[in-house]
Short mmCIF file of C-alpha atoms and ligand atoms in Angstrom, two decimals:
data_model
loop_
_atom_site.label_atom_id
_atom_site.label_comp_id
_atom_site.label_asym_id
_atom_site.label_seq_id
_atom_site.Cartn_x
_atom_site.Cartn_y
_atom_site.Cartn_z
CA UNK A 1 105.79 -96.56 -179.25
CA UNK A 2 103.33 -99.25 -179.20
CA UNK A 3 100.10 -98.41 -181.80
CA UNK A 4 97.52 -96.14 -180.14
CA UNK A 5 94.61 -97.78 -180.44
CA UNK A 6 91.31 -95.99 -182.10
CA UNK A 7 89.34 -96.14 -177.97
CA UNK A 8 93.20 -94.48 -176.48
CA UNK A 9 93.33 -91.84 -178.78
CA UNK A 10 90.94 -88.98 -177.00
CA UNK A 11 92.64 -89.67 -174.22
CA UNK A 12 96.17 -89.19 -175.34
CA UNK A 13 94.86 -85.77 -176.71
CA UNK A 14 93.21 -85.03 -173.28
CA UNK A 15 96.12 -85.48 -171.74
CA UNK A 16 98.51 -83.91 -174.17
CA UNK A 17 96.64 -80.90 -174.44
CA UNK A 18 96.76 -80.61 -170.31
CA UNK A 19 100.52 -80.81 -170.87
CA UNK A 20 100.31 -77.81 -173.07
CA UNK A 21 99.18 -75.84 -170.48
CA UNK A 22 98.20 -72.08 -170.70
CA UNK A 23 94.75 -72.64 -171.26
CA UNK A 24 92.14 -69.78 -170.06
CA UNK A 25 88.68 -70.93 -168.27
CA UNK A 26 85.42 -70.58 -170.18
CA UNK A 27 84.48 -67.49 -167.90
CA UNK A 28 87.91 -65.47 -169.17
CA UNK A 29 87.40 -66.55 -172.54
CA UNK A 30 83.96 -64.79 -172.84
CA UNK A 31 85.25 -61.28 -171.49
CA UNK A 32 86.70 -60.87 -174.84
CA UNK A 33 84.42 -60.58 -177.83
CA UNK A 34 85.00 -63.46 -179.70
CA UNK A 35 82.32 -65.31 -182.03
CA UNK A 36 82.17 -68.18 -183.65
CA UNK A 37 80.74 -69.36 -186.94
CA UNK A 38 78.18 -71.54 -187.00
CA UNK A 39 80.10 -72.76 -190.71
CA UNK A 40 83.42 -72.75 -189.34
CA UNK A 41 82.41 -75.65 -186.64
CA UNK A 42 80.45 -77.22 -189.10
CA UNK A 43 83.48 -77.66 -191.70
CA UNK A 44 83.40 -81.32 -193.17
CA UNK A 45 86.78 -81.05 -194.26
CA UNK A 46 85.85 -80.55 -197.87
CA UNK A 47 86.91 -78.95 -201.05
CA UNK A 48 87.42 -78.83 -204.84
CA UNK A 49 89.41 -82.09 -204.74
CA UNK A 50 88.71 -83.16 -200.93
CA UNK A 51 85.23 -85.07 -200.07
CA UNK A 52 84.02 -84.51 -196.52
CA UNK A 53 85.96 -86.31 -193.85
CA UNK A 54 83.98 -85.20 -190.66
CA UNK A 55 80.16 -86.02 -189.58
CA UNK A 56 77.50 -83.33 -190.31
CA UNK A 57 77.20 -80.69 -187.19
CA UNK A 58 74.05 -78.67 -186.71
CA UNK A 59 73.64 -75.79 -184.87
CA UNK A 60 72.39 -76.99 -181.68
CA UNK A 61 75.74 -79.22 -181.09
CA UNK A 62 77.93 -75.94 -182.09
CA UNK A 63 76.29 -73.58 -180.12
CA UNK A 64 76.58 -76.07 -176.95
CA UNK A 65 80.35 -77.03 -177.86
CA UNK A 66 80.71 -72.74 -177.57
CA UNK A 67 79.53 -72.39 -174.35
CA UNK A 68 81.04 -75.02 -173.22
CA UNK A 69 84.50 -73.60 -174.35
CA UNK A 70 83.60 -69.71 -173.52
CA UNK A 71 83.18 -68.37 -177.33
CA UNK A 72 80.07 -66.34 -176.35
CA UNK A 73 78.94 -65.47 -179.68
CA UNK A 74 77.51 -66.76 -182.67
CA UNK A 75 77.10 -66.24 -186.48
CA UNK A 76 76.06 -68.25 -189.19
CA UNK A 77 74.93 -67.84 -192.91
CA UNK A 78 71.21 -67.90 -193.26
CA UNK A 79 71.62 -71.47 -195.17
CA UNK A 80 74.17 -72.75 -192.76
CA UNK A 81 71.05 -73.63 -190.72
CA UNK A 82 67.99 -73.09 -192.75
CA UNK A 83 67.51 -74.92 -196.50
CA UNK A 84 67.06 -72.85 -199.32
CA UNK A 85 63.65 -73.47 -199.82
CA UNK A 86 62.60 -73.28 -196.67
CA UNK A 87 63.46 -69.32 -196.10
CA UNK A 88 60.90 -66.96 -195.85
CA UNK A 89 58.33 -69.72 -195.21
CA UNK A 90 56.92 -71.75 -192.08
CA UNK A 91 60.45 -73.96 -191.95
CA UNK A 92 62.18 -70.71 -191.08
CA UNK A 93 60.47 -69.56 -188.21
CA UNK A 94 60.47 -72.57 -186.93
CA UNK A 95 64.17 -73.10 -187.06
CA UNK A 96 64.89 -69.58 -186.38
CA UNK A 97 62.66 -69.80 -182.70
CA UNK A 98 64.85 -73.61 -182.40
CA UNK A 99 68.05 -71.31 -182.70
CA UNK A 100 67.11 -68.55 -180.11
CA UNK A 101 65.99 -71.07 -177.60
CA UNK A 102 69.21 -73.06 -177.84
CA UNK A 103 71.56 -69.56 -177.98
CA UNK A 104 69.08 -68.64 -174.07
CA UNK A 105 69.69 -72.07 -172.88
CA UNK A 106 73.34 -72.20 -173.53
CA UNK A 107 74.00 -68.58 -172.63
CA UNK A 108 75.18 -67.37 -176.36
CA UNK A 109 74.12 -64.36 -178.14
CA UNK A 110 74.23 -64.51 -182.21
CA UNK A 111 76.37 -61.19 -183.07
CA UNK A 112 75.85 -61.60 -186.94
CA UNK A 113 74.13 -63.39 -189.49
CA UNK A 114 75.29 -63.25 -193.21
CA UNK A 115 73.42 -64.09 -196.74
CA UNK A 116 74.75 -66.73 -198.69
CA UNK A 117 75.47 -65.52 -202.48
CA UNK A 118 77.81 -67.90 -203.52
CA UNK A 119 76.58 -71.38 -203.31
CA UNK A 120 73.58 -72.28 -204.61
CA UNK A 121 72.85 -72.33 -208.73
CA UNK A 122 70.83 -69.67 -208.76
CA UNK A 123 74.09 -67.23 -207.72
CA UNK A 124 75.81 -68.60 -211.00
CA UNK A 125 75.64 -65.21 -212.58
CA UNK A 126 76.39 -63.41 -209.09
CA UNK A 127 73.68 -61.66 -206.58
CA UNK A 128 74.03 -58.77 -209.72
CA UNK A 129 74.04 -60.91 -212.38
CA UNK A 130 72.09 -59.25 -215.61
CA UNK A 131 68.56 -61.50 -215.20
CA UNK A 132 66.39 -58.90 -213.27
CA UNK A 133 64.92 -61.77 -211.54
CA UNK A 134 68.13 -62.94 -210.13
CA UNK A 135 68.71 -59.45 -208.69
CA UNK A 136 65.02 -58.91 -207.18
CA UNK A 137 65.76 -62.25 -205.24
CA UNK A 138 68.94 -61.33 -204.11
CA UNK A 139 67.47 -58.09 -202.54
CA UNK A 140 64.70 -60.55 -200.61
CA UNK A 141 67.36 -62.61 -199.74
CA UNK A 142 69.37 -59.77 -197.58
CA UNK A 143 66.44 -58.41 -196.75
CA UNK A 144 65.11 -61.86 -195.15
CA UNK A 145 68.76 -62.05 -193.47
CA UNK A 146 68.18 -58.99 -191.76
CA UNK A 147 64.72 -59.82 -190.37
CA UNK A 148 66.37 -63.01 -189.15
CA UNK A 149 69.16 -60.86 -187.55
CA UNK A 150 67.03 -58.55 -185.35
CA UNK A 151 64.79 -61.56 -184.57
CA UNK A 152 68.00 -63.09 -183.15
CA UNK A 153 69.22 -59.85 -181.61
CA UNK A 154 72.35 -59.39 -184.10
CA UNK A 155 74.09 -56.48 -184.54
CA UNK A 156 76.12 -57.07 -187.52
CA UNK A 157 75.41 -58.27 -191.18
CA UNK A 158 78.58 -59.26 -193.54
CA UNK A 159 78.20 -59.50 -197.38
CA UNK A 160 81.43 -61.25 -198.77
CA UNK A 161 80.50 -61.11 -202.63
CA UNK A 162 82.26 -64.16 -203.32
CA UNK A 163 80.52 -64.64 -207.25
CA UNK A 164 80.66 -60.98 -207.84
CA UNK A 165 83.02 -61.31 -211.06
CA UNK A 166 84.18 -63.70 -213.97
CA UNK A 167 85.82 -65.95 -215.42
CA UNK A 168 86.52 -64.64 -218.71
CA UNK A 169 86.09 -60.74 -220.11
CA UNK A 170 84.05 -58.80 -221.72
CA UNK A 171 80.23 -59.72 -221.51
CA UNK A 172 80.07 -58.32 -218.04
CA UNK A 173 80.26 -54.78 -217.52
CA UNK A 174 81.85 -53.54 -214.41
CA UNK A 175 80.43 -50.24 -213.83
CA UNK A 176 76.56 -51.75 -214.37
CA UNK A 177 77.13 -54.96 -212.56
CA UNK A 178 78.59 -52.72 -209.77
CA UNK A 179 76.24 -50.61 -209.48
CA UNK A 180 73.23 -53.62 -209.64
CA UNK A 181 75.27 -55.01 -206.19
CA UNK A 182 74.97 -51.47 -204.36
CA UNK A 183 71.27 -51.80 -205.34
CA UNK A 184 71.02 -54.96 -202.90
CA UNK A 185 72.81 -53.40 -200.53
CA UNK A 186 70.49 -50.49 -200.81
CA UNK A 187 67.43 -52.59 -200.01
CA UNK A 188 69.40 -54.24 -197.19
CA UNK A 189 69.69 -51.35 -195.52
CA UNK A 190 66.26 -49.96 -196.30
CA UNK A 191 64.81 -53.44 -195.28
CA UNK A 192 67.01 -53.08 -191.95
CA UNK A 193 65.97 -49.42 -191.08
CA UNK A 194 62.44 -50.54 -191.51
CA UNK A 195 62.93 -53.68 -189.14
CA UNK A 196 64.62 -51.51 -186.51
CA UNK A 197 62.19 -48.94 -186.30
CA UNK A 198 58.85 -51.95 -185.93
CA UNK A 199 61.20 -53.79 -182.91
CA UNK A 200 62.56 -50.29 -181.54
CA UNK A 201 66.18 -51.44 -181.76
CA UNK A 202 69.06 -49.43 -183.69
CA UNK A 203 70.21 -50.39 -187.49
CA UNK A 204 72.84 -53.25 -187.90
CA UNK A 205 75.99 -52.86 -189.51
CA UNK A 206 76.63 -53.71 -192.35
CA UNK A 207 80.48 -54.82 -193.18
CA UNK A 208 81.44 -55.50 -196.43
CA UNK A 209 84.47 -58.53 -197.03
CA UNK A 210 86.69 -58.60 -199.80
CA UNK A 211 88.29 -61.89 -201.24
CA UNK A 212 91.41 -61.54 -203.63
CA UNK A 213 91.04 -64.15 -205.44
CA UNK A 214 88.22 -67.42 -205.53
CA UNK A 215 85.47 -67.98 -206.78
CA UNK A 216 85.37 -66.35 -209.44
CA UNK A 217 88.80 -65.61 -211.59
CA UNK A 218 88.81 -62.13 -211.74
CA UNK A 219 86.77 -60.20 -208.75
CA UNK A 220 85.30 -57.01 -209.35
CA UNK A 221 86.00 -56.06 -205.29
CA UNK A 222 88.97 -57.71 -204.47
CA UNK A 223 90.28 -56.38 -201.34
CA UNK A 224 89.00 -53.83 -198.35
CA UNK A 225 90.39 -50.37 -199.98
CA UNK A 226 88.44 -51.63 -203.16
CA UNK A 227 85.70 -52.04 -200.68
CA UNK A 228 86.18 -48.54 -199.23
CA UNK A 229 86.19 -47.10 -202.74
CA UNK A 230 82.81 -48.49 -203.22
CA UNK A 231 81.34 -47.17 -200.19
CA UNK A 232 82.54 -43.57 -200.73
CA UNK A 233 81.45 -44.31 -204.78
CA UNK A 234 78.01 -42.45 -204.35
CA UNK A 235 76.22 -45.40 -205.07
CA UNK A 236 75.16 -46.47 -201.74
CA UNK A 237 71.93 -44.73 -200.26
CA UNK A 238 73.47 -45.31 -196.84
CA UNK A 239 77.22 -45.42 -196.50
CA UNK A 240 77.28 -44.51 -193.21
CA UNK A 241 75.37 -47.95 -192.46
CA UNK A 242 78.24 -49.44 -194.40
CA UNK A 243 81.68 -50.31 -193.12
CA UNK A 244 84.20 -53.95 -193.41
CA UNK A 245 84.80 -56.75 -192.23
CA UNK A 246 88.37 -57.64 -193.41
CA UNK A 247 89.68 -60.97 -192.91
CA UNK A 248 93.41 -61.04 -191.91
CA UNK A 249 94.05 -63.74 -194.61
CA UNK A 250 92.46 -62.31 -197.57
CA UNK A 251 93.97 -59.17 -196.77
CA UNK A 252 97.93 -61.11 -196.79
CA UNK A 253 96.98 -63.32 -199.52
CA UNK A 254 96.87 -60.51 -202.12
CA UNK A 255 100.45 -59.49 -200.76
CA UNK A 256 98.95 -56.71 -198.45
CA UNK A 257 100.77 -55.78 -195.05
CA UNK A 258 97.33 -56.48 -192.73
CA UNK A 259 98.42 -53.79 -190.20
CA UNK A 260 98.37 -51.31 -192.99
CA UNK A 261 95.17 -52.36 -194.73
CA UNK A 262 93.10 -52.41 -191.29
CA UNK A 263 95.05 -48.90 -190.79
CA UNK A 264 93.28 -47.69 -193.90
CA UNK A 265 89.88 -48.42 -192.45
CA UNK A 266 90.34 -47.26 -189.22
CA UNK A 267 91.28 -43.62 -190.60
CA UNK A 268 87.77 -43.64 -192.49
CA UNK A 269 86.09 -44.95 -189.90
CA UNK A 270 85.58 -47.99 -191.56
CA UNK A 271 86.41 -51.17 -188.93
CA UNK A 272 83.52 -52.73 -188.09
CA UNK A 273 84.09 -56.64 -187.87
CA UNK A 274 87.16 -58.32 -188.12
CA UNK A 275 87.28 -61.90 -189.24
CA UNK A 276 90.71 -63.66 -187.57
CA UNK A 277 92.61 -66.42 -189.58
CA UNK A 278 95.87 -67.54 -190.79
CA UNK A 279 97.77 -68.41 -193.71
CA UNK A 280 100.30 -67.51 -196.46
CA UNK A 281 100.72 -64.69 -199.14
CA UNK A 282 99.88 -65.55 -202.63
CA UNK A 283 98.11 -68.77 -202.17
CA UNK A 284 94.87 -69.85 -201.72
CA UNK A 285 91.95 -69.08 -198.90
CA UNK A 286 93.85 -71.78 -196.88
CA UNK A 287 92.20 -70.18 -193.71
CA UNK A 288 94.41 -71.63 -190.72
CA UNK A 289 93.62 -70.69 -187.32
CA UNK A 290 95.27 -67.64 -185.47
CA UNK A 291 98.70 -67.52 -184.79
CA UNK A 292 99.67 -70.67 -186.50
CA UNK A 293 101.69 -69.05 -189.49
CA UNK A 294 102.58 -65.13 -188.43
CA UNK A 295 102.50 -65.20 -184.85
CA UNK A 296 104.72 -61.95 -184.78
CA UNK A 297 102.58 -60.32 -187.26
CA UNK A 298 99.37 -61.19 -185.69
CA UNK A 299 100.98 -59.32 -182.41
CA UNK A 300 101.61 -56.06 -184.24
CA UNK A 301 98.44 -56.64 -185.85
CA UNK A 302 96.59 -56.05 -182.26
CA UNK A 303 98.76 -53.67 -181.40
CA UNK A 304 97.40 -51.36 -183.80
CA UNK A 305 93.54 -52.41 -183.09
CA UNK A 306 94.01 -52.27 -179.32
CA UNK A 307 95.74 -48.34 -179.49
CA UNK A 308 92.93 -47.19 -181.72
CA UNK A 309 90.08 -49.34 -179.46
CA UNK A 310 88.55 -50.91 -181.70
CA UNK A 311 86.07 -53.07 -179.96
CA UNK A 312 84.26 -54.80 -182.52
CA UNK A 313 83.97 -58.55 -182.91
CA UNK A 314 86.20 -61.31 -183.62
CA UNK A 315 85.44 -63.45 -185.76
CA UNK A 316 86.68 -66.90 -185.37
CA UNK A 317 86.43 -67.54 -189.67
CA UNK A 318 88.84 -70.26 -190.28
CA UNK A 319 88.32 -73.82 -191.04
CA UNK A 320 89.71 -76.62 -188.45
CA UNK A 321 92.50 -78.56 -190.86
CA UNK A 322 90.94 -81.85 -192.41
CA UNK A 323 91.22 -84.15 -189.60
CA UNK A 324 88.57 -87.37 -189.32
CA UNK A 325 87.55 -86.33 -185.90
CA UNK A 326 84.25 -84.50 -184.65
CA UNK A 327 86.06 -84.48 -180.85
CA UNK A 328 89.33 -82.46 -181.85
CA UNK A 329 87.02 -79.66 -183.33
CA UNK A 330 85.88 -78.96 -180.08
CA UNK A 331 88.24 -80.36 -178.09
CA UNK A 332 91.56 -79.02 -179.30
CA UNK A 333 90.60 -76.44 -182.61
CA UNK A 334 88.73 -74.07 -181.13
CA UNK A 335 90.09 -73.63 -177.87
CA UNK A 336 93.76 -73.17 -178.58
CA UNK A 337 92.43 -70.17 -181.52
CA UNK A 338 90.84 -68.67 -178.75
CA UNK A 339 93.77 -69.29 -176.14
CA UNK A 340 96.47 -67.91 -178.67
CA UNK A 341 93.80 -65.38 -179.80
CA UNK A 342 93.92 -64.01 -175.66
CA UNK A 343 97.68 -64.52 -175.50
CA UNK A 344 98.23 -62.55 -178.65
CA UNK A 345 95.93 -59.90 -176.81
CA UNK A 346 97.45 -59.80 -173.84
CA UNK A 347 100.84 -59.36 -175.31
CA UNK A 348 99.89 -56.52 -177.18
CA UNK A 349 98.95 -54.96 -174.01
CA UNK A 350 102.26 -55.54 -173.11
CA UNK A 351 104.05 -54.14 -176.02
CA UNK A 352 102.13 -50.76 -175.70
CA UNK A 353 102.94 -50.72 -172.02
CA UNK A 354 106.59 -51.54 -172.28
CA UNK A 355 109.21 -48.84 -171.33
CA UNK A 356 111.96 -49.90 -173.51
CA UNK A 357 109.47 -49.29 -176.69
CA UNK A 358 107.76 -46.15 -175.46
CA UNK A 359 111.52 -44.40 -174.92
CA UNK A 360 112.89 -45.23 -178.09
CA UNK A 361 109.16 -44.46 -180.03
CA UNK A 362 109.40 -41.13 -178.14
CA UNK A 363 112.72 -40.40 -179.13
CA UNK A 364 112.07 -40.80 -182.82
CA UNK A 365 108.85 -39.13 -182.74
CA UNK A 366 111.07 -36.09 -180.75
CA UNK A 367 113.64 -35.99 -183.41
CA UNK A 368 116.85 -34.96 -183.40
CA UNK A 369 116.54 -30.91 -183.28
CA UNK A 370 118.32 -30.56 -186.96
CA UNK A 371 117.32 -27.03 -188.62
CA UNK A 372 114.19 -27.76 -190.95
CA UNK A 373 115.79 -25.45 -194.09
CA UNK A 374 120.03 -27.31 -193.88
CA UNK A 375 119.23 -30.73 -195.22
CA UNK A 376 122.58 -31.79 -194.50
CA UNK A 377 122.23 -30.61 -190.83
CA UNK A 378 118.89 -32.80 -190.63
CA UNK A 379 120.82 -35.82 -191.53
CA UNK A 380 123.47 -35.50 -188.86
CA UNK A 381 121.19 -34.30 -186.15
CA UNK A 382 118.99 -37.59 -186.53
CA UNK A 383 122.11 -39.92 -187.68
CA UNK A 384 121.76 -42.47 -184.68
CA UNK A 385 117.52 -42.22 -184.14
CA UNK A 386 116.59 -44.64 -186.98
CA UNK A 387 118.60 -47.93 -185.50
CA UNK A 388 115.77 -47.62 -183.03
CA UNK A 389 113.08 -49.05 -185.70
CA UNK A 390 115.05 -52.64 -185.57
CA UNK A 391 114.89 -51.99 -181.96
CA UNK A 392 111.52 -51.88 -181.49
CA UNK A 393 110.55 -54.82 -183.48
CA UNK A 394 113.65 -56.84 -181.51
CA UNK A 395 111.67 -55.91 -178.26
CA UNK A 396 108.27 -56.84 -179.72
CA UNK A 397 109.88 -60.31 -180.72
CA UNK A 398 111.23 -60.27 -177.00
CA UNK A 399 107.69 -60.07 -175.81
CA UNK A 400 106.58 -62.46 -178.24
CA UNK A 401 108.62 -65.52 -176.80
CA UNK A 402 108.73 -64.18 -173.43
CA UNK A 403 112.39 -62.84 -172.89
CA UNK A 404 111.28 -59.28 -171.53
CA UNK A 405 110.06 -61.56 -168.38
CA UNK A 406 112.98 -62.95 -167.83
CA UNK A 407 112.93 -66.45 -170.26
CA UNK A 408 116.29 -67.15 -171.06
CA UNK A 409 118.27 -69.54 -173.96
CA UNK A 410 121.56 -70.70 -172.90
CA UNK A 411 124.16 -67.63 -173.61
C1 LIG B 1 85.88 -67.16 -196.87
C2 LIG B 1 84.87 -66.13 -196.59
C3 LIG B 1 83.66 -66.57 -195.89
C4 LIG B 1 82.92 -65.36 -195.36
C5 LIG B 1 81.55 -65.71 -195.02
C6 LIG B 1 80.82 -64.57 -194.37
O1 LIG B 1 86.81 -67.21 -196.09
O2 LIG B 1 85.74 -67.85 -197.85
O3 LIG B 1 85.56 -65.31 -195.70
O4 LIG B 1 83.96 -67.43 -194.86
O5 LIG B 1 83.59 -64.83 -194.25
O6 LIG B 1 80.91 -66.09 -196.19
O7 LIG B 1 80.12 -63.85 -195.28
MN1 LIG B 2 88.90 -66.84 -195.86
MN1 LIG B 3 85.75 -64.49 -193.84
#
């Protein structure tokens, strides 16, 4: 092949992608609840060892590149969009008022807004670090994140506490600086219950996500049960305000099964907002889209969500890889993680519906009819039922490349 030269190149991914096929129009695309971050879009491409590689994108281009594609919602930190020093002050309103014209014009609603704690110097000690001051600030800060929410018409808030921990032991204590966090969460909520009542709307929700590992070394809430621990703890004013937001990634990179960890949270209750990614166990917060790394998984992860309803968001937190171009974020990133995201969906549907997987999970939940008190006589009356488990998951990979409709390899 002949060099591709730098005015071809869109058009050789126009046309490849059309090749691909399989794409859903904007209008399906927004039936499912899907939103996308206002940081994710706006991803330079950089990182500890990686300077940017992409132009800066504010949030007028994003939320127009989302309509266009059919991701109907929106989220964004409150300093993704508004400088530090310009919250709480005349600079915020009127960027906040730029934001909900451009979200009516283009047809978007912004589901969730989240504080940043992790970026700026003054976090260097954490939102609970020991200076009073630090803490008193990081209350005004969620509070001010909340206003900016219901002003918007949110109806979720996420905390990831990113900084909450160290790097080496022993001058922080746990139990203190643990209890100094569920203090700002305390006057989030209050902040938020006093918000809803002025504007007559109900209380967001407030989902809390846990990170393994990064920034910090050690982190004093490193993953959702941790999370669910704290809730339950006592130490929140309002638990029943408080819920997650797991990430699928953060969840596998600590060696978790995902299913099992978002099973934990649905039995308490606990699932409010689910941030969808990609990646590999035991490495960094790589944060790939969907379905590029555990396709299968990611199908028996929506199994699970779509049997016990959940109907939260989705939340599209992943970075698009460290390419030089502005066009493929929109043009090729984000639609194919929402295509594979419906796929994915869709399949599930199909895996709960299918007849070969109901019989068999029927017959193992049935049992073989062995006497409860002759252990013996329990093992031979279920001898053959257990095969089934391999079964199942044979069938699910069936559905997952399309051979329960009929695709065939050469036999
Ligand atoms: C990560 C984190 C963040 C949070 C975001 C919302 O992947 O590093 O998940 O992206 O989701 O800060 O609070
Ligand atoms: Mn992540
Ligand atoms: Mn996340």
């Amino acid at each position: 092949m002949k060099p591709v030269l730098a005015k071809d190149q869109t058009a050789l991914v126009d046309r490849l992608k059309g090749a691909c096929g399989g794409a859903y129009t904007p209008a399906q695309r927004r039936k499912y609840f899907l939103t996308g971050p206002q940081w994710a879009a706006a991803y330079e491409g950089h990182a500890l060892f990686h300077a940017p590689t992409r132009r800066p994108v504010g949030y007028e281009e994003v939320i127009r590149e989302y309509a266009k594609i059919g991701i109907g919602h929106w989220t964004t930190h409150d300093t993704d969009v508004i400088p530090t020093d310009g919250l709480g002050n005349a600079r915020q309103d009127e960027i906040v008022a730029g934001i909900a014209k451009a979200l009516k014009e283009n047809g978007l609603q912004c589901s969730m807004v989240t504080t940043e704690t992790f970026h700026h110097a003054v976090w260097a000690g954490s939102p609970a670090a020991e200076a009073p001051e630090v803490r008193e600030y990081a209350k005004w800060r969620l509070a001010n994140t909340v206003r900016i929410g219901h002003e918007l018409g949110a109806s979720y808030a996420v905390y990831w506490p990113g900084s909450l921990g160290y790097f080496v032991q022993g001058a922080v204590e746990e139990t203190e600086t643990l209890r100094w966090y569920a203090d700002g969460l305390n006057a989030a909520c209050e902040a938020d219950i006093a918000e809803a009542k002025k504007r007559g709307r109900p209380t967001l929700k407030h989902c809390l996500e846990a990170k393994p590992f990064e920034p910090q070394a050690e982190i004093l809430l490193p993953t959702s049960d941790a999370m669910l621990a704290f809730i339950f703890s006592g130490l929140l004013k309002h638990p029943d305000m408080v819920g997650l937001n797991p990430e699928y990634l953060h969840e596998l990179m600590w060696g978790s099964a995902v299913r099992a960890a978002l099973a934990r949270a649905l039995l308490c209750g606990k699932l409010f907002h689910f941030d969808i990614n990609d990646g590999y166990r035991l490495k960094h917060d790589v944060d790939i889209a969907v379905g590029l790394v555990n396709p299968l998984d990611w199908l028996n992860v929506l199994v699970l969500l779509r049997t016990h309803n959940y109907n939260g968001p989705f939340n599209l937190d992943y970075k698009p890889p460290r390419t030089t171009s502005n066009y493929g974020v929109f043009a090729v990133s984000f639609p194919t993680a929402v295509d594979r995201f419906i796929t994915l969906w869709e399949m599930a549907g199909e895996v709960s519906a299918d007849p070969v997987i109901k019989e068999a999970s029927e017959a193992l939940r049935a049992g073989g009819g062995g006497n409860p008190k002759d252990v013996e006589g329990i093992v031979e009356a279920n001898r053959e039922l257990l095969t089934l488990h391999e079964l199942i998951s044979h069938r699910i990979f069936q559905i997952l490349v399309g051979q329960h409709r009929g695709r065939a390899y050469s036999v």
